[in-house]
Short mmCIF file of C-alpha atoms in Angstrom, two decimals:
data_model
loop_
_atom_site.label_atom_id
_atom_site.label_comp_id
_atom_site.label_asym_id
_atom_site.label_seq_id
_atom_site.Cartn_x
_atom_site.Cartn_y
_atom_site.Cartn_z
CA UNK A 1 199.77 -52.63 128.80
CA UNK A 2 197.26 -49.70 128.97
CA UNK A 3 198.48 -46.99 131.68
CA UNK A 4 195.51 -44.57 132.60
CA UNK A 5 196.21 -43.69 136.09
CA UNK A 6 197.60 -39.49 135.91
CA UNK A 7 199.59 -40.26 139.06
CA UNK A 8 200.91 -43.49 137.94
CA UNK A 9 204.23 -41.95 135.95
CA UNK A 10 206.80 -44.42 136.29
CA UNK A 11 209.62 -41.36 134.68
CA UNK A 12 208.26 -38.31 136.12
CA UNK A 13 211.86 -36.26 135.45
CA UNK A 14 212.22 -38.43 131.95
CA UNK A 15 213.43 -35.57 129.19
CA UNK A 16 212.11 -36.28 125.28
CA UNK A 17 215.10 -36.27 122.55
CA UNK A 18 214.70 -35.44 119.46
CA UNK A 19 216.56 -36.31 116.17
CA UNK A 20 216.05 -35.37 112.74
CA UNK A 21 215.94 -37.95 109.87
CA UNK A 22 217.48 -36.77 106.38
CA UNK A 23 216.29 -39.15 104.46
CA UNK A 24 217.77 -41.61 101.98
CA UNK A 25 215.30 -43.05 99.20
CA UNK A 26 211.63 -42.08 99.76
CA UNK A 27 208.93 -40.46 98.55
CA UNK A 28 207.52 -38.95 101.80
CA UNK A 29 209.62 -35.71 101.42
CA UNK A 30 207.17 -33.45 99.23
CA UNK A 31 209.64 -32.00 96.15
CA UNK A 32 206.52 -30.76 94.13
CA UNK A 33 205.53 -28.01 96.28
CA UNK A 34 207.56 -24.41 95.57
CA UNK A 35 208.68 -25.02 99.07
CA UNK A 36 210.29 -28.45 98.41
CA UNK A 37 214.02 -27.42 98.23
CA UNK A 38 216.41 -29.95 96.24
CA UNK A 39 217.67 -32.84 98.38
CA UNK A 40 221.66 -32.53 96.80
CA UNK A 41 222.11 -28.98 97.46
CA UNK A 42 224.65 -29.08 100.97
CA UNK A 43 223.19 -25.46 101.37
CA UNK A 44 219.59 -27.76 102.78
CA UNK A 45 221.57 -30.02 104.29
CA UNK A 46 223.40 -26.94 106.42
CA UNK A 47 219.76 -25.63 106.89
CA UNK A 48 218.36 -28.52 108.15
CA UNK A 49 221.48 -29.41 110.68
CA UNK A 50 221.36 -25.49 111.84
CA UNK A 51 217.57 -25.58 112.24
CA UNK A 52 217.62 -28.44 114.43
CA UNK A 53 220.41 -27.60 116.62
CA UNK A 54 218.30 -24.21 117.17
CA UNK A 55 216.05 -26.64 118.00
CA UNK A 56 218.07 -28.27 120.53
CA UNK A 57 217.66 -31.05 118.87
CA UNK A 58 220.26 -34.29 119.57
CA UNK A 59 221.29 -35.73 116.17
CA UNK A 60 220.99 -35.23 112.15
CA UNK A 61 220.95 -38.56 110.69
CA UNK A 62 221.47 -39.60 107.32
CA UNK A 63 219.85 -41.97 105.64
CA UNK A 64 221.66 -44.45 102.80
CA UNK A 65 220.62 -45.10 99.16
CA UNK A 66 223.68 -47.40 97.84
CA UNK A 67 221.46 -48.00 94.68
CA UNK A 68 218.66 -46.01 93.29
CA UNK A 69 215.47 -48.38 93.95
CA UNK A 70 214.13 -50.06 90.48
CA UNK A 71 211.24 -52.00 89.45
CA UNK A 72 211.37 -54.55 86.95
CA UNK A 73 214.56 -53.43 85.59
CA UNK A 74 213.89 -49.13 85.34
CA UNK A 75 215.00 -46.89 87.82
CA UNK A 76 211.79 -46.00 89.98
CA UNK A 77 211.80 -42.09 88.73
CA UNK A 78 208.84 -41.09 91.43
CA UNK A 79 211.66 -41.49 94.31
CA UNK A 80 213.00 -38.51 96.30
CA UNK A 81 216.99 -39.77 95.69
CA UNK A 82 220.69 -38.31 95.89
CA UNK A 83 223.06 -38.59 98.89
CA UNK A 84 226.72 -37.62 99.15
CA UNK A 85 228.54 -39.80 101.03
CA UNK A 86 227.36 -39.35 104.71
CA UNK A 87 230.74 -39.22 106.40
CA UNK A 88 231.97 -36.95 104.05
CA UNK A 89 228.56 -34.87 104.53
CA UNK A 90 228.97 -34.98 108.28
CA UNK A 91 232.42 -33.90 108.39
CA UNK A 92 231.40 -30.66 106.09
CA UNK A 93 228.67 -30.13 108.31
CA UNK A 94 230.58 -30.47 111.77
CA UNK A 95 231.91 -27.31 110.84
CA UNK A 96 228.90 -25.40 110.51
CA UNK A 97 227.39 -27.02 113.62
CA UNK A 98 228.66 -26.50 117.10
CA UNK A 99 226.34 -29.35 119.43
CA UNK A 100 224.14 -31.26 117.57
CA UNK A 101 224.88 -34.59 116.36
CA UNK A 102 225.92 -36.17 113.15
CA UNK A 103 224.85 -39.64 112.67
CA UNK A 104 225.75 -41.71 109.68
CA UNK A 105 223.39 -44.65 108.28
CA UNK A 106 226.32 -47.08 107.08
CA UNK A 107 226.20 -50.40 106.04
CA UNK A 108 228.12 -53.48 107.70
CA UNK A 109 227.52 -55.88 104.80
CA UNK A 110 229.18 -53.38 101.96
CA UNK A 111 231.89 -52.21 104.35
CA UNK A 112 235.04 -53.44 106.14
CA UNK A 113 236.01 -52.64 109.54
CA UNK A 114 239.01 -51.14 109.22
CA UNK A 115 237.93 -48.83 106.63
CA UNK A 116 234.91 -47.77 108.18
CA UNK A 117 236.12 -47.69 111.98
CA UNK A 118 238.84 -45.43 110.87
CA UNK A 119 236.19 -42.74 109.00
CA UNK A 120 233.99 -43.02 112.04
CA UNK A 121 236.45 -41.91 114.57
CA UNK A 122 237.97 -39.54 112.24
CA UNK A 123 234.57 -37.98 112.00
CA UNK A 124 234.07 -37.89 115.79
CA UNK A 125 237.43 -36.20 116.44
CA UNK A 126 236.54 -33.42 113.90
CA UNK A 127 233.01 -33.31 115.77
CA UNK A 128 234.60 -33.23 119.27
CA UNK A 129 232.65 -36.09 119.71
CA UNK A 130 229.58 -35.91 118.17
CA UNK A 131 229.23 -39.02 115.71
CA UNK A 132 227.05 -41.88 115.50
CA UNK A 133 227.00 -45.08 113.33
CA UNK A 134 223.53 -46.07 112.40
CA UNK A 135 224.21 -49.65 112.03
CA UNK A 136 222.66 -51.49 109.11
CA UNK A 137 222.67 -54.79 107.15
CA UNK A 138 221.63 -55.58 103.66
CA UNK A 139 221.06 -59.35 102.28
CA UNK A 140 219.95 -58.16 98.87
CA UNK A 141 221.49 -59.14 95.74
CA UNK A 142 220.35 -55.89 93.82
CA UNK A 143 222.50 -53.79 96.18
CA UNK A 144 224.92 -56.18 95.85
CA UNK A 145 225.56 -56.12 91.97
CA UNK A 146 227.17 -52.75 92.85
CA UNK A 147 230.28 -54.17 94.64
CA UNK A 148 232.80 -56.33 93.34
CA UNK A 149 231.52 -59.12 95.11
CA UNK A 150 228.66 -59.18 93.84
CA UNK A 151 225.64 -61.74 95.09
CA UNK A 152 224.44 -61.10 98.67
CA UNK A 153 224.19 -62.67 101.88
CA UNK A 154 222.05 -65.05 103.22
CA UNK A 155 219.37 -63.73 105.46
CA UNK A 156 220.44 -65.76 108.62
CA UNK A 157 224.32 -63.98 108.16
CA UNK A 158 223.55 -60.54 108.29
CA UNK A 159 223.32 -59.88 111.69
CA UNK A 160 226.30 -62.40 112.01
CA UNK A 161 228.19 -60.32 109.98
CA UNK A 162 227.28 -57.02 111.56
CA UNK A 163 227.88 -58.68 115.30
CA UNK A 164 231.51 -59.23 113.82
CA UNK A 165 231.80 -56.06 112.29
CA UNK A 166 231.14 -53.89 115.16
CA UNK A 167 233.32 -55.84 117.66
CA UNK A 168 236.01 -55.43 115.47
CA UNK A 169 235.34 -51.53 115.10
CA UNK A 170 235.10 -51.46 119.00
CA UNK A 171 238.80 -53.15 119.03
CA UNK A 172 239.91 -50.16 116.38
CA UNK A 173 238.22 -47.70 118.85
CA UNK A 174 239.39 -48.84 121.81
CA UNK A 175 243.12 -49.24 120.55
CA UNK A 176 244.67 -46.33 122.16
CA UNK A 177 244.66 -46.11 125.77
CA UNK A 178 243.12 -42.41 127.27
CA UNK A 179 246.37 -40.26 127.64
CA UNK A 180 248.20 -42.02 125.16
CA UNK A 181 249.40 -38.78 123.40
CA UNK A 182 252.11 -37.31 125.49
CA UNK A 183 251.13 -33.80 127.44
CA UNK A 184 254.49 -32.29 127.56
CA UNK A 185 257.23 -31.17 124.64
CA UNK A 186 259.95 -32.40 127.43
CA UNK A 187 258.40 -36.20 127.20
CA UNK A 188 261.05 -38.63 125.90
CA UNK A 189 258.55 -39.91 123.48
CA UNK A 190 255.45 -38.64 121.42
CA UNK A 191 253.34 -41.14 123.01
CA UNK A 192 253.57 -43.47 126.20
CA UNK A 193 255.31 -47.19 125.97
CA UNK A 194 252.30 -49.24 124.71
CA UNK A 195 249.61 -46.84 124.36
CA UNK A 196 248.40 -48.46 120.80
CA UNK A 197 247.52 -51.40 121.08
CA UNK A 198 247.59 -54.14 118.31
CA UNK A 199 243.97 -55.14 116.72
CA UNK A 200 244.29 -58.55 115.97
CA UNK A 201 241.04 -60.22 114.73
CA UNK A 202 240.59 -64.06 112.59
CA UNK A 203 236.73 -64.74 112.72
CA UNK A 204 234.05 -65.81 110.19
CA UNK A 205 233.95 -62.92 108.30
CA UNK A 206 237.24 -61.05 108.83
CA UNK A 207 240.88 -61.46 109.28
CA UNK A 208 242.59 -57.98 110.51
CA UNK A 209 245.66 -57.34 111.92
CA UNK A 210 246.14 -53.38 112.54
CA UNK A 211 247.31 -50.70 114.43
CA UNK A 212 244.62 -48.25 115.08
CA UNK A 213 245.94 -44.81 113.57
CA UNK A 214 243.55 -42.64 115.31
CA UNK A 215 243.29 -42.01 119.13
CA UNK A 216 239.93 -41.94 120.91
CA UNK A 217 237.58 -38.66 120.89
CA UNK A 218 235.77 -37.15 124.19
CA UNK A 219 232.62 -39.42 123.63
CA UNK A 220 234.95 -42.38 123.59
CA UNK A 221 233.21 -44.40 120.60
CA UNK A 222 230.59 -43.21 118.07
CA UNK A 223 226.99 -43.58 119.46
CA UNK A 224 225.67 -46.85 118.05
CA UNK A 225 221.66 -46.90 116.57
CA UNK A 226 220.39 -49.40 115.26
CA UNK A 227 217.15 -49.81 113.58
CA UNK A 228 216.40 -54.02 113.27
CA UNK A 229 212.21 -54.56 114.16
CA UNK A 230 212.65 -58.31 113.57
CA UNK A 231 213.26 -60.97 117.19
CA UNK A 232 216.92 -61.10 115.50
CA UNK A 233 217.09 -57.27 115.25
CA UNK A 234 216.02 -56.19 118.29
CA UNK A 235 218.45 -58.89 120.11
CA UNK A 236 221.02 -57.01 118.00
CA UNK A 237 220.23 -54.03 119.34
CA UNK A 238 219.60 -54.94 123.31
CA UNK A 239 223.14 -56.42 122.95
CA UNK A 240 224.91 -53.45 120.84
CA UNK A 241 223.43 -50.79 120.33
CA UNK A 242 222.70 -47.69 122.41
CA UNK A 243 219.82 -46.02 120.57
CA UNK A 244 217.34 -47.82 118.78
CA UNK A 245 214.66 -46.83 115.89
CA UNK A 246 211.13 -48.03 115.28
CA UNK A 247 208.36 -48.06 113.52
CA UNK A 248 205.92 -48.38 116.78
CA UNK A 249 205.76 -44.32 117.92
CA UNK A 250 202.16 -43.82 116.44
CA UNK A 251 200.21 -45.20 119.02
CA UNK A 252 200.61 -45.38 122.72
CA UNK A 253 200.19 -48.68 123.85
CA UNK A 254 202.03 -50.04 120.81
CA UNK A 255 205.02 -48.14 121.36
CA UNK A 256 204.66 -49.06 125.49
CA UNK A 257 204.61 -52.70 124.10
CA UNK A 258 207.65 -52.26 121.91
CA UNK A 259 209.41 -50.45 124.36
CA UNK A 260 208.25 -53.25 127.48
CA UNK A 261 209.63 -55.93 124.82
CA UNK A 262 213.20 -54.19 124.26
CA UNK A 263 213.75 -53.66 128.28
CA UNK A 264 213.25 -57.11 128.80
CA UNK A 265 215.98 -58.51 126.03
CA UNK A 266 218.36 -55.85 127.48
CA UNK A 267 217.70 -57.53 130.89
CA UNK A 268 218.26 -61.04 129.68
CA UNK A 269 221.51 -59.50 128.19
CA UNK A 270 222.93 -58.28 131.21
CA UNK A 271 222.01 -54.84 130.57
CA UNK A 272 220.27 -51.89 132.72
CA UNK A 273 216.46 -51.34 131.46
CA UNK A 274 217.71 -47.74 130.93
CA UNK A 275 221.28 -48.26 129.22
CA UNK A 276 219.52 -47.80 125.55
CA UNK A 277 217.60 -45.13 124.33
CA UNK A 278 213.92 -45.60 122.27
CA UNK A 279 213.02 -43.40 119.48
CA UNK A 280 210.61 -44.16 116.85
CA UNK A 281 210.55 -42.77 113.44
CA UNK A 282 207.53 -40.52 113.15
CA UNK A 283 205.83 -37.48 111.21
CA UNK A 284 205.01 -34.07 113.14
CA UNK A 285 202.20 -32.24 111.70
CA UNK A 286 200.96 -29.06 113.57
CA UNK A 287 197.98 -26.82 112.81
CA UNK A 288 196.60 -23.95 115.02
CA UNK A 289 193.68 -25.84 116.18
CA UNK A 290 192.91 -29.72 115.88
CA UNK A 291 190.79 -28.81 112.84
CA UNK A 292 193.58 -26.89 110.66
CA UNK A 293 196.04 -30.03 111.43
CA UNK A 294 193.69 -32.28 110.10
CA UNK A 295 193.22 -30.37 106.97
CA UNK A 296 197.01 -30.03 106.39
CA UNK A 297 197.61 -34.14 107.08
CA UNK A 298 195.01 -34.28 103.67
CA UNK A 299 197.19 -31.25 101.81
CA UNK A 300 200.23 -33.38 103.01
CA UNK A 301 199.19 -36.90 102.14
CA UNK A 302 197.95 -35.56 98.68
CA UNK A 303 201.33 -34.01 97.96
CA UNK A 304 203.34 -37.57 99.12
CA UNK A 305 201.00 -39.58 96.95
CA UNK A 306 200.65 -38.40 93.50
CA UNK A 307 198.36 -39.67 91.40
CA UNK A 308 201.65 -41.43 89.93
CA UNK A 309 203.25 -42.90 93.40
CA UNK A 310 199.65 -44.17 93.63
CA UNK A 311 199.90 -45.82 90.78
CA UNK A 312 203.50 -47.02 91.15
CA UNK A 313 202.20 -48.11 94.87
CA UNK A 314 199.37 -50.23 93.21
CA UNK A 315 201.57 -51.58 90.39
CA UNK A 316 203.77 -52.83 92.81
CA UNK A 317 200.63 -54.89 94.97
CA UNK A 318 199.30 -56.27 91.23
CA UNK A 319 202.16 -56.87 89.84
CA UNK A 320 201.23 -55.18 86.94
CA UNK A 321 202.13 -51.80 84.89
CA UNK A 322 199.31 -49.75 86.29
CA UNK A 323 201.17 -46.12 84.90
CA UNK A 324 198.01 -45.82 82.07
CA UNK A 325 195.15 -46.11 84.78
CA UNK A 326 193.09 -43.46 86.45
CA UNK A 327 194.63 -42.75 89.73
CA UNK A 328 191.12 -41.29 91.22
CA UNK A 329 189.25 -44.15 89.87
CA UNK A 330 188.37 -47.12 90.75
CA UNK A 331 190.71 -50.04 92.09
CA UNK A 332 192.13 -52.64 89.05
CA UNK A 333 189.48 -55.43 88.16
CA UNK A 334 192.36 -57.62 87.51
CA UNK A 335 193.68 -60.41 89.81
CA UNK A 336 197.21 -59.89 90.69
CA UNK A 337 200.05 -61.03 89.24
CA UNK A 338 202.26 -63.59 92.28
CA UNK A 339 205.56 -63.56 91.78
CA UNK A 340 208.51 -64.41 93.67
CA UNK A 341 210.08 -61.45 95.84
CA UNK A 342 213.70 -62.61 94.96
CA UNK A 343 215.49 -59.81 96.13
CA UNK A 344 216.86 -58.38 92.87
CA UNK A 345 214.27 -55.44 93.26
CA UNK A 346 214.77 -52.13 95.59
CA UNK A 347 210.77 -51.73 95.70
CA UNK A 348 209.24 -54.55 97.45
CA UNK A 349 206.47 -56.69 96.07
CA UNK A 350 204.41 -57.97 99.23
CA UNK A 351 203.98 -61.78 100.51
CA UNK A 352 200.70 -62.51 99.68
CA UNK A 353 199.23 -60.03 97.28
CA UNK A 354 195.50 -61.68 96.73
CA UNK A 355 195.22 -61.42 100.53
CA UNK A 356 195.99 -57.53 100.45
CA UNK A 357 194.05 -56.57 97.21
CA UNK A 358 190.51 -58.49 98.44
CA UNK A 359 191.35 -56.16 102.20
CA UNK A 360 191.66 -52.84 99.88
CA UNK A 361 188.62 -53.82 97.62
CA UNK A 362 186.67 -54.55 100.86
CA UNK A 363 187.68 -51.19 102.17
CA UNK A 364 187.70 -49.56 98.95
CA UNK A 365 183.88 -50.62 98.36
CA UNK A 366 182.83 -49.88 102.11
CA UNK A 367 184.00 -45.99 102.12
CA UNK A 368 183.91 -45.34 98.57
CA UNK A 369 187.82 -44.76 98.10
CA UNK A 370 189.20 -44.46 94.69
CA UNK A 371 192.84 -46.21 94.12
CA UNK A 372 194.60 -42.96 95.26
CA UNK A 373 192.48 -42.68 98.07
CA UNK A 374 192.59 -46.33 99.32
CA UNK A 375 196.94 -46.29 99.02
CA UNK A 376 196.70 -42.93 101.17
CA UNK A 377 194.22 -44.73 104.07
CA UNK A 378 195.54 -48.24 103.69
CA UNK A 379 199.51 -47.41 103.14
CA UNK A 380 201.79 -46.96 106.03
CA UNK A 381 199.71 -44.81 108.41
CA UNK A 382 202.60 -42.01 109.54
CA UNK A 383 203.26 -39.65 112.21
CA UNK A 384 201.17 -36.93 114.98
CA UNK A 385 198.96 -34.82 114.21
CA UNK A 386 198.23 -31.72 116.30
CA UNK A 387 198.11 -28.53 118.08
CA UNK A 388 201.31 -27.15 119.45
CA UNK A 389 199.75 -27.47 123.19
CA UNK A 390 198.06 -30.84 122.68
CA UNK A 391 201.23 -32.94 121.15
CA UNK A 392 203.07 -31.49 123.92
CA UNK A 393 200.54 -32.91 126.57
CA UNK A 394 201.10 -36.58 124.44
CA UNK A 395 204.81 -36.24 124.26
CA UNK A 396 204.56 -36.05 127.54
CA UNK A 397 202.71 -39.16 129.08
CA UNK A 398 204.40 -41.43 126.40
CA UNK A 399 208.36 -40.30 127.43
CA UNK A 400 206.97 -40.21 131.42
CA UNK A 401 205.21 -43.80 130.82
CA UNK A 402 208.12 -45.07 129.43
CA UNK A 403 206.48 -45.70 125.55
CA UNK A 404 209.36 -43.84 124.33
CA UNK A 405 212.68 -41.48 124.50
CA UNK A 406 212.06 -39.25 121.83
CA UNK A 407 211.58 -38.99 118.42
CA UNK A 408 213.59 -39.31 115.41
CA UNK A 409 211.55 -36.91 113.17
CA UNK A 410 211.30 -37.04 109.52
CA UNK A 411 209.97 -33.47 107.58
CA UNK A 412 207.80 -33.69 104.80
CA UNK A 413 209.91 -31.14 103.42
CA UNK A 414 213.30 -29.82 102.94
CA UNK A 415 214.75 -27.30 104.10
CA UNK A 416 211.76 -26.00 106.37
CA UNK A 417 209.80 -29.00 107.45
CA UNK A 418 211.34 -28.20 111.16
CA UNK A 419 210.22 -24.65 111.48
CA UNK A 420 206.79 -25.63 113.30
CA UNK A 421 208.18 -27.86 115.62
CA UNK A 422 211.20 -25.61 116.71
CA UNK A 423 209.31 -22.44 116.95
CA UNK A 424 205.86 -24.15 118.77
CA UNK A 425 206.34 -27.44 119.47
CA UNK A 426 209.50 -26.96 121.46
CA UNK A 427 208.55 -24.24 123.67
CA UNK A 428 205.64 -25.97 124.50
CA UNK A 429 207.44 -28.53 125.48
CA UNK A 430 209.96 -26.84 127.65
CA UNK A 431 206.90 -25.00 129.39
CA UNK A 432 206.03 -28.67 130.72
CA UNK A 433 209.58 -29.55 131.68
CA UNK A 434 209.74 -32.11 129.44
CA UNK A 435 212.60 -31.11 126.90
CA UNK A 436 215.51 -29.34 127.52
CA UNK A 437 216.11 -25.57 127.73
CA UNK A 438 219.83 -25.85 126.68
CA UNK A 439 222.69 -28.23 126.01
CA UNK A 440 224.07 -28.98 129.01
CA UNK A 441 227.05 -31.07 127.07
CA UNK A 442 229.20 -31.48 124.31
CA UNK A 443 228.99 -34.84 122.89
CA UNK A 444 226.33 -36.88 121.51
CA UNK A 445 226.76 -39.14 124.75
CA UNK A 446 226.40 -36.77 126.90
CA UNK A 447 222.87 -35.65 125.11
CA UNK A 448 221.44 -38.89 125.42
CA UNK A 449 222.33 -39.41 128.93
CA UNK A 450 224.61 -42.96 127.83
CA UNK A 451 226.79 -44.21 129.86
CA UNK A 452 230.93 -44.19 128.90
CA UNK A 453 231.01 -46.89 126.46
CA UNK A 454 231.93 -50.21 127.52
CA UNK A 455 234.55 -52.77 125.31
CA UNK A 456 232.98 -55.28 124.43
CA UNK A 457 235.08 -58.01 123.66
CA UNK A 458 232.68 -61.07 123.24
CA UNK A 459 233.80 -64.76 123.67
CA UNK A 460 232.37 -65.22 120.05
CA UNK A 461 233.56 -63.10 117.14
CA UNK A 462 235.76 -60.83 119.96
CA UNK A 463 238.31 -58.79 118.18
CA UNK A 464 241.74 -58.21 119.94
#
């Protein structure tokens, strides 16, 4: 749906939110350049939470590397990698932080419940309410060699398993009643009669029978995201979740699409079109004029794709060890090599490889791209590109159309990747009216504009 008409604004008051992305595993975060700080030091971490809240900024987020990513059996060495556990990361950085959010990506198949309800709301009592659970699902058997399970689930069971998980953590949230905690030292009792009540839960994947330990914070439950681009995931999310990510912020009518598509699940779920907020994953680069952007996207890409991610990139799409070969030459001669994506690897081989390689050879031959070239212009095409004044003016007809809510914004580097967008991005925006001037809350909730969260004890899987 293509929207054209200036006067035709559907969210003329609509406010853009902003979150900042922290990354897990990639190699989109430059660490060659003298600016690239190290991604294990908490002093970046503390930089890059401070930054953004100066920013105004709604939420950090973590990302989650369980395993370092591997290829054929070797640890894939060109990777940005190294988290601390994000709770624990969170709760350090909740007390350096005063508004901003902390959101942890955490994962539902390598978790319980009980565990991981309980460090959840402990984190969003030290916040004051300011957590956030990033829900996610792995059905891998490489990340699953690290637990003592082992194996991995089926495909069709992890969002069975997460459905499960999260009604049981909304049980363990919901377990003590508001005021349970007794106001007065001349009370009879520490706490009112009753106000914990029992968890009890017997379902397909768990069996819990608890007394929540914790009471609730002043957001009520962490914010739920959830990041699912698959029919299954996004039903996920328009019946759980109250933020979700996506990969469709680039372009506007894809993003109006994506966003059209999740309004109408939430509808068929009994939900209001508004009661869950969109923001994509995206890039922000910003030059002084349209020119100077341009040039830095081509610094930028350069920097994110070595000659040896190129290579590693490549080898991945043939199959093959392609570490000996010219990066700025020409693309491999050789077929590739098919083999059967079984899971047991954290870098993806593709589907259909021979179908990919004869579109980059096309492409490849038609603009006269060498390998590194062709991974740059064929590989996952990322992010704006700008002036301050004119990403402002498309910020604001995609949050006004409705194409998004924001963005959750991941910097090419660390700890300064921000400094652009906070010092001439945002004011820009705020001269429109378009993003906020202050926080006007406390809690992550309340910066997102969510409703009080509801239970949401479900006839299938329902925990209590």
């Amino acid at each position: 749906m293509t929207r054209t008409d200036p006067l035709d604004v559907p969210r003329p008051h609509a406010q853009l939110h902003f979150g900042v992305f922290f990354q897990g595993v990639n190699h989109w975060t430059i660490w060659s350049d003298p600016a690239g700080g190290s991604q294990i030091d908490p002093a970046n971490f503390r930089r890059v939470a401070q930054r953004a809240e100066r920013g105004l900024f709604d939420a950090f987020f973590l990302g989650e590397g369980l395993r370092l990513r591997e290829v054929d059996g070797r640890i894939h060495e060109l990777d940005v990698a190294g988290r601390p556990d994000a709770v624990t990361q969170l709760a350090a950085l909740a007390a350096v932080t005063d508004r901003i959010g902390l959101v942890s990506t955490s994962n539902t198949t390598f978790n319980e419940p009980a565990d991981l309800a309980r460090r959840l709301s402990g984190l969003d009592l030290l916040s004051a309410g300011r957590a956030g659970w990033n829900v996610v699902t792995t059905d891998n058997a490489w990340t699953g060699a690290n637990f003592r399970r082992g194996g991995h689930l089926d495909h069709a069971d992890r969002y069975r398993r997460a459905e499960e998980f999260l009604s049981v953590a909304r049980a363990i949230w919901d377990g003590w009643k508001d005021g349970a905690v007794s106001g007065s030292p001349g009370a009879p009792s520490w706490s009112a009669p009753d106000a914990v009540r029992q968890v009890r839960h017997r379902g397909a994947q768990f069996d819990v029978d608890l007394a929540p330990t914790l009471p609730r914070s002043p957001q009520g439950h962490p914010v739920i995201f959830q990041a699912g681009d698959s029919g299954e995931g996004r039903d996920f999310a328009a019946r759980n979740a109250d933020v979700i990510f996506s990969a469709h912020g680039n372009d506007f009518d894809d993003a109006l699409a994506f966003a059209d598509d999740v309004r109408r699940r939430l509808r068929a779920v009994g939900r209001p079109e508004d009661d869950l907020r969109i923001l994509p994953g995206t890039e922000i680069i910003i030059g002084a004029t349209e020119a100077e952007a341009l040039e830095k996207k081509r610094w930028i890409r350069l920097q994110q794709v070595t000659p040896a991610t190129a290579l590693g990139v490549a080898g991945l799409l043939w199959g093959l060890d392609l570490s000996d070969r010219d990066a700025d030459g020409p693309l491999p001669k050789e077929d590739p090599v098919v083999a059967e994506n079984d899971g047991s690897f954290g870098a993806r081989r593709v589907a259909d490889p021979r179908a990919v390689v004869a579109e980059w050879r096309q492409k490849a031959e038609a603009n006269g791209w060498s390998l590194r070239e062709t991974v740059i212009n064929l590989g996952p095409q990322r992010g704006h590109v700008g002036t301050p004044a004119g990403l402002a003016d498309r910020f604001t007809r995609y949050v006004r159309h409705g194409a998004v809510d924001g963005f959750n914004i991941t910097p090419y580097l660390i700890p300064d990747g921000l400094d652009d967008i906070v010092d001439l991005l945002v004011p820009e925006l705020q001269e429109r009216g378009v993003y906020r001037t202050r926080y006007t809350g406390t809690t992550l909730r309340e910066h997102l504009g969510l409703r009080e969260p509801r239970a949401l004890a479900r006839a299938a899987g329902g925990a209590g």
